[in-house]
Coordinates of C-alpha atoms in Angstrom, one line a residue:
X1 CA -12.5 -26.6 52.7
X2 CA -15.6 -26.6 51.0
X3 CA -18.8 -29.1 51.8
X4 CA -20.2 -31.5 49.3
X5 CA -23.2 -29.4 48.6
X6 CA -20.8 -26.2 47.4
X7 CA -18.6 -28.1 45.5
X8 CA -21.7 -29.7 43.2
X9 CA -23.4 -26.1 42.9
X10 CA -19.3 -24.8 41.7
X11 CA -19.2 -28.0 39.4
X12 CA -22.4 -26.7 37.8
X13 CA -20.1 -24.1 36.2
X14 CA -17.4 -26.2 34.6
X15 CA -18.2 -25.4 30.5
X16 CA -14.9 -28.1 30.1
X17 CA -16.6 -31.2 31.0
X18 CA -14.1 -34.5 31.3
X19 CA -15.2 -37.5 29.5
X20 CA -13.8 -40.7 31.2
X21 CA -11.0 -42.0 29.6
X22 CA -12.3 -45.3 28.6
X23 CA -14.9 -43.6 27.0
X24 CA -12.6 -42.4 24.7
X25 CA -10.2 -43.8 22.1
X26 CA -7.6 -42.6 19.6
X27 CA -7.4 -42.6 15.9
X28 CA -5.0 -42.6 13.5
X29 CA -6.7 -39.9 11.5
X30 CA -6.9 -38.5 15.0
X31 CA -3.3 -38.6 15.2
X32 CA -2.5 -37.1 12.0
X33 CA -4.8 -34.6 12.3
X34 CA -3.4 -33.1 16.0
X35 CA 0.3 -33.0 14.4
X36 CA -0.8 -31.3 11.1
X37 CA -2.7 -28.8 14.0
X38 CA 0.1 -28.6 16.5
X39 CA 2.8 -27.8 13.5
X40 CA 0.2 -25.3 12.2
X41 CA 0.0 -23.3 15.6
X42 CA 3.2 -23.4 16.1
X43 CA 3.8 -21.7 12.7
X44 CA 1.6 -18.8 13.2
X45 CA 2.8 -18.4 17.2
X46 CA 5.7 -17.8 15.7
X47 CA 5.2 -15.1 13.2
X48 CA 3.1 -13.4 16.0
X49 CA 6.0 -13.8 18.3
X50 CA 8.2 -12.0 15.3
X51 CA 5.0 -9.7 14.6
X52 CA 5.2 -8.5 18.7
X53 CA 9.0 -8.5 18.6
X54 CA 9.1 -6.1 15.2
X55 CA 9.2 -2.5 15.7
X56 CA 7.4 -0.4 13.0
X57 CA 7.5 3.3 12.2
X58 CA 4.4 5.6 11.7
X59 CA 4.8 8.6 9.7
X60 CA 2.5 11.7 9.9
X61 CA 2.5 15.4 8.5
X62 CA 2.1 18.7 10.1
X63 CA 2.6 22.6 9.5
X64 CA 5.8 23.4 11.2
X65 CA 5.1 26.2 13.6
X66 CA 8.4 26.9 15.5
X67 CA 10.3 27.9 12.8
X68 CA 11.6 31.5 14.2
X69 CA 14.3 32.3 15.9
X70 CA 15.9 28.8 15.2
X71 CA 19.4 28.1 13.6
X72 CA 19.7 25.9 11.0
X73 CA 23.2 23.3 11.1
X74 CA 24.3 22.4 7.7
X75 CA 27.4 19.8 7.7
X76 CA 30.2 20.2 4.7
X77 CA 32.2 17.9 3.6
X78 CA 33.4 18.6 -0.1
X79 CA 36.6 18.3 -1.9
X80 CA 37.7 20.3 -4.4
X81 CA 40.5 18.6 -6.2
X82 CA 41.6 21.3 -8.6
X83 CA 41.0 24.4 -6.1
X84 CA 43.9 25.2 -3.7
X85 CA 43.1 26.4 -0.6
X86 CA 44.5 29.7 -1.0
X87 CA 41.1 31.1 -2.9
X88 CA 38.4 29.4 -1.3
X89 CA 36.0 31.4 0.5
X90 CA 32.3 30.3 1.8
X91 CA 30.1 33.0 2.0
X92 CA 26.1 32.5 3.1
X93 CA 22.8 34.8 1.9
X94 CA 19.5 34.3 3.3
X95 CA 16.0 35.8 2.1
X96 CA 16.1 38.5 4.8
X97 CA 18.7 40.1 2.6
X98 CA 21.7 39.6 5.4
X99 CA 25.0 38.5 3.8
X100 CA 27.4 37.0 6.0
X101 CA 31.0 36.5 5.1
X102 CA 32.9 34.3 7.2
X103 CA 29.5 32.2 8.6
X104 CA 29.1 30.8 12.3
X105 CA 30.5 27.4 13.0
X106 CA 33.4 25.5 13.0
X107 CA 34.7 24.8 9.3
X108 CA 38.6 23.5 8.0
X109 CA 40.4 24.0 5.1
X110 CA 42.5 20.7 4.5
X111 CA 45.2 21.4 1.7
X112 CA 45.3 18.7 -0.5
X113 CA 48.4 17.4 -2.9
X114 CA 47.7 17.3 -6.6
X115 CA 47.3 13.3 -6.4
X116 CA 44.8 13.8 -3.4
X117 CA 47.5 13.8 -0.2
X118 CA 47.1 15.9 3.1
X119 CA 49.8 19.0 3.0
X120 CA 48.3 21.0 6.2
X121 CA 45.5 22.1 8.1
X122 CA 43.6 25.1 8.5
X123 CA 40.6 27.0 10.2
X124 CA 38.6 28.7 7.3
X125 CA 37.3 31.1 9.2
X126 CA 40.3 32.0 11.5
X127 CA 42.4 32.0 7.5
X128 CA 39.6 34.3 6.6
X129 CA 39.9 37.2 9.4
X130 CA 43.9 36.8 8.8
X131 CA 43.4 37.7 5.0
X132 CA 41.2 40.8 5.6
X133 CA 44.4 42.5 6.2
X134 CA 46.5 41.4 3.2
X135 CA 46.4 38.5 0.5
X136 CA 49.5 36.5 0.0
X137 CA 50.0 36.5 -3.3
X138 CA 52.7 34.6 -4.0
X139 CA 51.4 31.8 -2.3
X140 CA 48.1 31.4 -3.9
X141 CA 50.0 31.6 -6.6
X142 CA 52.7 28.7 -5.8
X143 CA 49.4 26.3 -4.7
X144 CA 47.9 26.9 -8.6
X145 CA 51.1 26.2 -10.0
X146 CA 51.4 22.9 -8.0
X147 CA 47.4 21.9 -8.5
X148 CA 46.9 21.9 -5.4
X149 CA 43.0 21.1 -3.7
X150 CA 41.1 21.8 -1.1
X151 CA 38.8 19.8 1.1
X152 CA 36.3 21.3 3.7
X153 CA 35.1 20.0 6.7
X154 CA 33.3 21.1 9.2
X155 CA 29.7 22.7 9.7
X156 CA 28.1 26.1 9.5
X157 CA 25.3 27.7 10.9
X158 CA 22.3 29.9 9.2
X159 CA 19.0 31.4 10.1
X160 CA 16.6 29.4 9.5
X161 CA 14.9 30.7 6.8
X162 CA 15.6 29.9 2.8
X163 CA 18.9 31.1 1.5
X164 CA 22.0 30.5 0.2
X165 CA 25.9 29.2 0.8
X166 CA 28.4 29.1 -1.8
X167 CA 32.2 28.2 -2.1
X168 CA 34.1 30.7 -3.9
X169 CA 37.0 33.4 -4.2
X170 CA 34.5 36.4 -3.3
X171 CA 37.5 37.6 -0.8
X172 CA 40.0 37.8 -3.3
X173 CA 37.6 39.7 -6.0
X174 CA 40.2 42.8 -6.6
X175 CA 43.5 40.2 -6.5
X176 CA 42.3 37.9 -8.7
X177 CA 43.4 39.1 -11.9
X178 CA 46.7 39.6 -10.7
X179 CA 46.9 35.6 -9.4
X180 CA 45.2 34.2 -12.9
X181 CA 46.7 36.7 -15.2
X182 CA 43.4 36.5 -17.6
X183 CA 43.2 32.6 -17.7
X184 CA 40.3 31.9 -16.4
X185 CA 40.9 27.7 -16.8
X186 CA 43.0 28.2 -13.7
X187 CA 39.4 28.3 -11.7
X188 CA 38.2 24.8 -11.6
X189 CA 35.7 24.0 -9.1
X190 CA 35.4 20.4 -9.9
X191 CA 34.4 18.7 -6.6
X192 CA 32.8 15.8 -5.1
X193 CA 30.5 15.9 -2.2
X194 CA 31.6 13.7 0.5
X195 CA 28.6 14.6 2.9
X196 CA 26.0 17.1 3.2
X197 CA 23.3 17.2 5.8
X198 CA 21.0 19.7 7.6
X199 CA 21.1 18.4 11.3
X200 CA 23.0 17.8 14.5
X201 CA 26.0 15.0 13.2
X202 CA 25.4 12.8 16.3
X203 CA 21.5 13.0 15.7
X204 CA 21.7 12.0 12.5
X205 CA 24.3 8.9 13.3
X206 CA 22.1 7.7 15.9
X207 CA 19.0 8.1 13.4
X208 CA 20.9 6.1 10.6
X209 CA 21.4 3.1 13.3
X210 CA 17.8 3.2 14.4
X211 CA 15.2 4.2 11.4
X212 CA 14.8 3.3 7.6
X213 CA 12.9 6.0 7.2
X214 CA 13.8 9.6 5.2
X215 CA 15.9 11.0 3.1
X216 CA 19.0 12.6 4.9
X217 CA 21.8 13.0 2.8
X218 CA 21.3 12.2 -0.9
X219 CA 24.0 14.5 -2.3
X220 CA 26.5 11.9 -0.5
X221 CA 29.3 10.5 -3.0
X222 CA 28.1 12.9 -5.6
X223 CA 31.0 14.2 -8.3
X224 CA 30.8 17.1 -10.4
X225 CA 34.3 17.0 -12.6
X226 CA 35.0 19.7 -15.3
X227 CA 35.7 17.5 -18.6
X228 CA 39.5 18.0 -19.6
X229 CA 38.4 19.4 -23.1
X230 CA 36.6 22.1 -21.1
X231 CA 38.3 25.6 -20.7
X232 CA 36.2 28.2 -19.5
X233 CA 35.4 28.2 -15.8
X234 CA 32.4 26.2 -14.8
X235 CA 29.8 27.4 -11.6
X236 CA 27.7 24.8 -10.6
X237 CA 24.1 25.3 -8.1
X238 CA 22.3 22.8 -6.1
X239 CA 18.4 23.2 -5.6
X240 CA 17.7 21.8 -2.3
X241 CA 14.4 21.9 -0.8
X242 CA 14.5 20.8 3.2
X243 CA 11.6 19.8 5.1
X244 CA 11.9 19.3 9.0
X245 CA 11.7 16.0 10.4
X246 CA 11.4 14.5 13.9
X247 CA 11.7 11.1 14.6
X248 CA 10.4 9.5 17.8
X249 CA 11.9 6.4 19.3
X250 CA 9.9 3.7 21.3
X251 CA 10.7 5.4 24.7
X252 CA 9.8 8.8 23.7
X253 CA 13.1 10.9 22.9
X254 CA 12.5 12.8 19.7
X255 CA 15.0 13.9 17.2
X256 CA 15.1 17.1 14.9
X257 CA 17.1 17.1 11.7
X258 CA 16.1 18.0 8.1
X259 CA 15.9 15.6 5.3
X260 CA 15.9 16.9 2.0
X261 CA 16.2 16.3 -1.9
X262 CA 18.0 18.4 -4.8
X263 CA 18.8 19.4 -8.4
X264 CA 22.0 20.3 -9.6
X265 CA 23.0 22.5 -12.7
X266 CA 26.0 23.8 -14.6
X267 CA 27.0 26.7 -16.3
X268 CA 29.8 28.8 -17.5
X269 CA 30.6 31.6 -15.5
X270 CA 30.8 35.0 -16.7
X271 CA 32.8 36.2 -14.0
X272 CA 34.3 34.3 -11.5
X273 CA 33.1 30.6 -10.8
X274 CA 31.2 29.6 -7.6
X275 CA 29.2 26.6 -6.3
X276 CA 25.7 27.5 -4.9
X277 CA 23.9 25.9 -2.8
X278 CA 20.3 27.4 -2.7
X279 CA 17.8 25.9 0.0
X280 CA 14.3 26.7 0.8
X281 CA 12.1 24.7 3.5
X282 CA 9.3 23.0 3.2
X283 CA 6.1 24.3 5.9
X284 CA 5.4 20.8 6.5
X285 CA 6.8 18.8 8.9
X286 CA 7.1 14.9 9.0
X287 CA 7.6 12.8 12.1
X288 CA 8.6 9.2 12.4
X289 CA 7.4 7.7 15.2
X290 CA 8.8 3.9 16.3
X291 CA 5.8 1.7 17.5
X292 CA 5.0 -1.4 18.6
X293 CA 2.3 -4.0 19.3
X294 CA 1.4 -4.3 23.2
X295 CA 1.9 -7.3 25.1
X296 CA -2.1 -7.4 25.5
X297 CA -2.7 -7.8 21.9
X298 CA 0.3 -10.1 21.4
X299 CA -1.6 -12.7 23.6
X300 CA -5.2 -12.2 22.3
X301 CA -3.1 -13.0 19.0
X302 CA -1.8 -16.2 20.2
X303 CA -5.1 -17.3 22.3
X304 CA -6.7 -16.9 18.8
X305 CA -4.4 -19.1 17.1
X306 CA -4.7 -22.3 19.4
X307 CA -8.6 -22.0 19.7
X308 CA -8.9 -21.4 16.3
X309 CA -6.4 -23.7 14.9
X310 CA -8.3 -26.6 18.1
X311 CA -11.8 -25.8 17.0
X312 CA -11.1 -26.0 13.1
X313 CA -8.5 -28.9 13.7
X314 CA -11.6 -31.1 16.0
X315 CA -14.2 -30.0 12.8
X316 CA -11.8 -31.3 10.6
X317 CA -11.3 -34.9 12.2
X318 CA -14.9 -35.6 13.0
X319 CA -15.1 -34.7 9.1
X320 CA -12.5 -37.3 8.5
X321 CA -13.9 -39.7 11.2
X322 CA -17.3 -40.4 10.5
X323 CA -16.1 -40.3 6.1
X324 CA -14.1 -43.0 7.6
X325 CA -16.6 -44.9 9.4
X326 CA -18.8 -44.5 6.7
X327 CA -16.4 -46.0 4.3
X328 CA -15.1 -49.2 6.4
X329 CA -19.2 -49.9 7.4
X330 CA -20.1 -50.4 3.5
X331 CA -16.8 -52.4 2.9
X332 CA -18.0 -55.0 5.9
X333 CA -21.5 -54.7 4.0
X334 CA -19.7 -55.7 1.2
X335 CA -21.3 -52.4 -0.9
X336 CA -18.0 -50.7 -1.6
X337 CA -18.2 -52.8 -5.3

């Protein structure tokens, strides 16, 4: 294909000139050398391999501009073991002086046993509207008698803007002498958070499976149980302070739920006992962005390693050659002692 003349002018380029083979002959320092190298690269190929194959997450801050107009999706699931069903009520406030009874969503009342079993289910709401009309007195009554609780479950939706929700018997204010007749110990709002979140459910389950990252639900698990030496009624308030997130996965779909942190506190009530939950949001949002290192820089990595690893390696055994040489030339001479 090519003539004689070409070819020498190409060979003219080869930086990778061959050395005969008899010309060359192996060592045993040679030998130890290129195994000690070859185990090395190997080594560091493959913590770059787990280096390319890790995905990391970047996290950034910005002022959250699309704040208006937005709803905000908070998720409930609290029991309230020594509550009955009959008296609960969740009522939401929010700074732009709106009070909603009866709050969007989808929320349900789960009468509960005094050792914690499933009686029936309800739709708060749809309970709600029913008891506008007329409270049933005599049952509220019967659930006290029996201990009965309350769970609910469910989620509610708010402006998105700070504010309030709180579990209470608001509804019942002008009945409720007549169901406690003056003993206000009846009204124990013990209860233990099962879950609370600000979020789409689904986002945040797929976020749990796929990111480390945030704090989405650390009220989880939490109990707040009147002491039995205790007698007056108890109202307890959470101080939650919510700040946006987004998290981005490797292909691009982004996620927006709210993580958020919280103080609690306790008090006797001088009227009838409630449990607040007071939130205000952060102006700053974070974003958690999945990345990872590019297939480019993966191989410069690895093209790195084995001339690196070669060149030190081939420095190293003409170090150990010619100290050996050296050595067995003055133990022929007979100067070695």
């Amino acid at each position: 294909m090519f003539s004689e003349t070409v070819k020498s002018k190409i060979k003219k380029f080869d930086v990778y000139r061959k050395l005969p083979q008899d010309l060359t002959e192996p060592t045993l320092s040679g030998a130890f050398v290129s195994i000690i190298a070859c185990a090395f690269m190997t080594l560091l190929f493959l913590t770059e391999l787990a280096e390319y194959l890790k995905v990391s997450t970047n996290t950034e801050m910005f002022v959250d501009i699309n704040r208006g107009g937005e709803k905000l999706v908070i998720n409930i699931n609290i029991a309230f073991p020594r509550y009955p069903c009959g008296l609960i009520s969740l009522d939401a406030q929010d700074i732009m002086g709106s009070h909603v009874v009866d709050v969007g969503g989808s929320m349900k009342k789960i009468r509960l046993s005094s050792d914690g079993k499933f009686i029936e289910e309800e739709d708060l709401f749809e309970k709600e509207h029913k008891e506008e009309s007329g409270v049933n007195l005599q049952e509220i009554k019967k659930q006290l008698d029996n201990k009965e609780g309350c769970q609910l479950i469910g989620h509610i939706l708010v402006n998105k803007v700070p504010g309030n929700f709180h579990v209470s018997s608001h509804a019942f204010h002008n009945q409720m002498h007549s169901i406690i007749i003056g003993d206000n110990s009846k009204l124990d709002l013990s209860h233990v958070i099962n879950h609370l979140s600000f979020g789409s459910n689904k986002d945040l389950e797929f976020i749990k499976t796929h990111f480390e990252e945030g704090v989405l639900n650390p009220l989880d698990e939490l109990k707040r149980i009147r002491p039995d030496g205790v007698r007056d009624a108890l109202s307890y308030e959470y101080y939650i302070k919510v700040v946006p997130t987004t998290y981005q996965t490797l292909e691009g779909e982004e996620f927006f739920v709210h993580q958020f942190t919280a103080n609690t506190n306790e008090y006797s009530a001088q009227g009838m006992p409630a449990v607040f939950f007071r939130y205000d949001l952060s102006p700053v949002t974070v974003k958690f962005s999945q990345t990872k290192e590019s297939f480019f820089h993966f191989i410069v990595q690895v093209c790195a390693i084995v001339g690196g690893v070669f060149t030190v390696a081939g420095l190293i055994d003409n170090l150990l050659h010619t100290s050996i040489s050296k050595i067995l030339r003055k133990r022929d001479a007979g100067k070695l002692g």
